[in-house]
Short mmCIF file of C-alpha atoms in Angstrom, two decimals:
data_model
loop_
_atom_site.label_atom_id
_atom_site.label_comp_id
_atom_site.label_asym_id
_atom_site.label_seq_id
_atom_site.Cartn_x
_atom_site.Cartn_y
_atom_site.Cartn_z
CA MET A 1 98.08 86.35 114.04
CA LEU A 2 100.37 83.90 115.23
CA TRP A 3 101.56 82.61 112.31
CA LEU A 4 102.03 86.50 110.67
CA LEU A 5 104.23 87.33 113.45
CA CYS A 6 106.05 83.96 112.82
CA VAL A 7 106.24 85.44 109.28
CA ALA A 8 106.97 89.23 110.14
CA VAL A 9 110.18 87.91 112.56
CA TYR A 10 111.48 85.61 110.21
CA ASP A 11 111.39 88.14 107.55
CA PHE A 12 113.31 90.92 109.19
CA ARG A 13 115.75 88.37 110.74
CA LYS A 14 117.00 86.69 107.57
CA ARG A 15 115.18 88.41 105.14
CA ARG A 16 113.42 85.54 103.45
CA VAL A 17 109.99 83.37 103.83
CA PRO A 18 110.31 79.96 104.38
CA ASN A 19 108.23 77.31 102.51
CA TRP A 20 107.41 75.41 105.50
CA LEU A 21 105.90 78.55 107.06
CA VAL A 22 103.73 79.46 103.60
CA LEU A 23 102.64 76.42 103.63
CA SER A 24 101.72 75.93 107.48
CA GLY A 25 99.86 79.08 107.01
CA ALA A 26 97.94 77.96 103.48
CA VAL A 27 97.25 74.32 105.19
CA LEU A 28 95.35 76.14 108.23
CA ALA A 29 93.43 78.76 106.25
CA LEU A 30 92.25 75.66 104.21
CA ALA A 31 91.22 73.74 107.57
CA VAL A 32 89.70 76.47 108.68
CA LEU A 33 87.63 76.89 105.51
CA GLY A 34 86.94 73.59 105.47
CA LEU A 35 85.60 73.56 109.14
CA GLY A 36 83.31 76.41 108.68
CA ALA A 37 85.25 78.93 111.08
CA GLN A 38 86.97 81.24 108.59
CA PRO A 39 87.69 84.55 111.12
CA PHE A 40 87.11 86.60 108.37
CA GLY A 41 83.56 85.85 107.19
CA ILE A 42 84.82 84.85 103.77
CA GLY A 43 84.31 81.51 101.76
CA TRP A 44 85.55 79.23 99.68
CA THR A 45 85.21 81.56 96.25
CA ALA A 46 86.85 84.76 97.97
CA ALA A 47 89.66 82.61 99.62
CA LEU A 48 90.52 81.10 96.23
CA ALA A 49 90.22 84.21 94.76
CA GLY A 50 92.43 85.97 97.08
CA ALA A 51 95.20 83.29 97.03
CA VAL A 52 95.34 83.50 92.87
CA SER A 53 95.54 87.44 92.87
CA GLY A 54 97.88 87.33 95.45
CA PHE A 55 100.07 85.02 94.22
CA VAL A 56 99.80 86.27 90.76
CA PHE A 57 99.94 89.81 91.12
CA LEU A 58 103.49 89.67 93.29
CA LEU A 59 104.81 87.20 90.76
CA LEU A 60 105.03 89.97 88.19
CA PHE A 61 107.48 91.56 90.86
CA TYR A 62 109.27 88.60 90.96
CA ALA A 63 109.60 88.03 87.49
CA MET A 64 111.16 91.75 87.61
CA GLY A 65 113.68 90.48 90.02
CA LEU A 66 112.06 92.96 92.60
CA MET A 67 110.96 90.92 95.20
CA GLY A 68 111.89 87.29 96.27
CA ALA A 69 109.51 83.76 95.72
CA GLY A 70 108.97 83.31 99.50
CA ASP A 71 107.31 87.13 99.62
CA VAL A 72 104.81 85.74 96.38
CA LYS A 73 104.23 82.38 97.94
CA PHE A 74 103.36 84.29 101.22
CA ALA A 75 100.78 86.75 99.55
CA GLY A 76 98.70 83.40 98.07
CA ALA A 77 98.58 82.21 101.03
CA LEU A 78 97.88 85.37 102.84
CA GLY A 79 94.96 85.55 100.11
CA LEU A 80 93.67 82.26 101.51
CA TRP A 81 92.91 84.03 105.06
CA VAL A 82 91.36 87.73 104.02
CA GLY A 83 90.02 87.36 100.54
CA MET A 84 91.19 89.28 97.51
CA SER A 85 89.23 92.79 98.46
CA ALA A 86 90.83 92.87 101.72
CA LEU A 87 94.34 92.43 99.94
CA VAL A 88 94.34 95.61 98.26
CA PRO A 89 94.55 97.71 101.24
CA ILE A 90 96.75 94.76 102.78
CA TRP A 91 98.78 95.91 99.66
CA ILE A 92 98.64 99.35 99.95
CA ILE A 93 99.89 99.73 103.41
CA ALA A 94 102.45 97.09 103.12
CA SER A 95 103.90 98.88 100.55
CA LEU A 96 104.10 102.26 102.29
CA PHE A 97 106.02 100.32 105.11
CA ALA A 98 108.20 98.82 101.96
CA GLY A 99 108.89 102.18 100.77
CA LEU A 100 109.57 104.31 104.00
CA HIS A 101 112.51 101.37 104.96
CA GLY A 102 113.58 102.18 101.57
CA ALA A 103 113.98 105.49 101.69
CA LEU A 104 115.18 105.86 105.21
CA TRP A 105 117.74 103.25 104.16
CA LEU A 106 118.73 105.28 101.23
CA ALA A 107 118.91 108.21 103.53
CA LEU A 108 121.09 106.65 105.84
CA GLN A 109 123.26 105.46 102.96
CA ARG A 110 123.99 108.82 102.04
CA TRP A 111 123.94 110.54 105.54
CA PRO A 112 124.93 107.67 108.04
CA PHE A 113 123.83 109.60 111.34
CA PHE A 114 122.86 106.09 112.56
CA PRO A 115 125.11 103.26 111.33
CA ARG A 116 123.53 100.58 113.01
CA LEU A 117 120.07 101.50 111.90
CA ALA A 118 121.31 101.24 108.52
CA LEU A 119 122.95 97.91 108.94
CA ILE A 120 119.15 96.71 110.55
CA LEU A 121 117.37 97.75 107.63
CA SER A 122 120.23 96.40 105.26
CA GLY A 123 119.22 93.23 106.49
CA PRO A 124 121.83 89.94 107.24
CA PRO A 125 124.85 89.72 105.31
CA SER A 126 124.03 88.25 101.83
CA GLN A 127 125.36 84.33 102.18
CA PRO A 128 126.87 82.63 98.98
CA ALA A 129 124.93 80.37 97.05
CA ALA A 130 125.77 76.55 96.61
CA GLY A 131 128.16 77.42 93.87
CA GLY A 132 129.71 80.11 96.18
CA THR A 133 128.85 83.07 94.23
CA LEU A 134 126.94 85.45 95.85
CA PRO A 135 123.22 86.15 95.24
CA SER A 136 122.55 88.86 92.03
CA ARG A 137 120.31 90.90 93.89
CA VAL A 138 120.26 91.72 97.53
CA ARG A 139 116.99 92.02 98.88
CA PHE A 140 117.04 94.47 101.68
CA ILE A 141 113.44 95.06 101.83
CA PRO A 142 111.25 92.39 103.85
CA TYR A 143 108.36 92.82 101.96
CA GLY A 144 106.46 89.92 103.48
CA ALA A 145 106.94 90.71 106.98
CA TYR A 146 105.54 94.09 105.96
CA LEU A 147 102.57 92.24 104.19
CA ALA A 148 102.29 90.20 107.81
CA LEU A 149 102.00 94.04 109.72
CA ALA A 150 99.85 95.35 107.11
CA THR A 151 97.63 92.67 107.61
CA VAL A 152 97.45 92.84 111.47
CA ALA A 153 96.74 96.58 111.11
CA TRP A 154 93.80 95.38 108.85
CA MET A 155 92.73 93.06 111.00
CA PHE A 156 92.44 96.11 114.11
CA TRP A 157 91.26 98.45 111.93
CA GLU A 158 87.95 95.79 110.75
CA ARG A 159 87.32 95.13 114.08
CA GLN A 160 87.13 99.02 114.95
CA SER A 161 84.25 99.24 111.98
#
């Protein structure tokens, strides 16, 4: 839960999920699996299938320029924790959150009733790359954060069932 919170906060604030954060979650997931203390009751096969499916599915969106690489890597690490069967509802919930974020951002661009909220939804200003050029595509939807929040919602939902 702490790892998910760190990912969500970092992605909301910086609009990126750093490699050290992804790697720490993946290493911890592998350690928990190795010790036989996996909190969601999945085994190695389900965890590895979740990691591969999480990574490969979102890799398609990265290839189309719709998502950042950190989101893709985070989905792979997340799959190690929850397995492939849990990723489907998590993706659906996260996509709904991201869709609401985008729709609200578009509405606030058109009707600027709450300019500060529009700025928050847009994220931090884009920083120039090493060559001094701005990134070709600004990613204002923190999908990794929404994946993390959807996972927390899924965790509570599963405990209630």
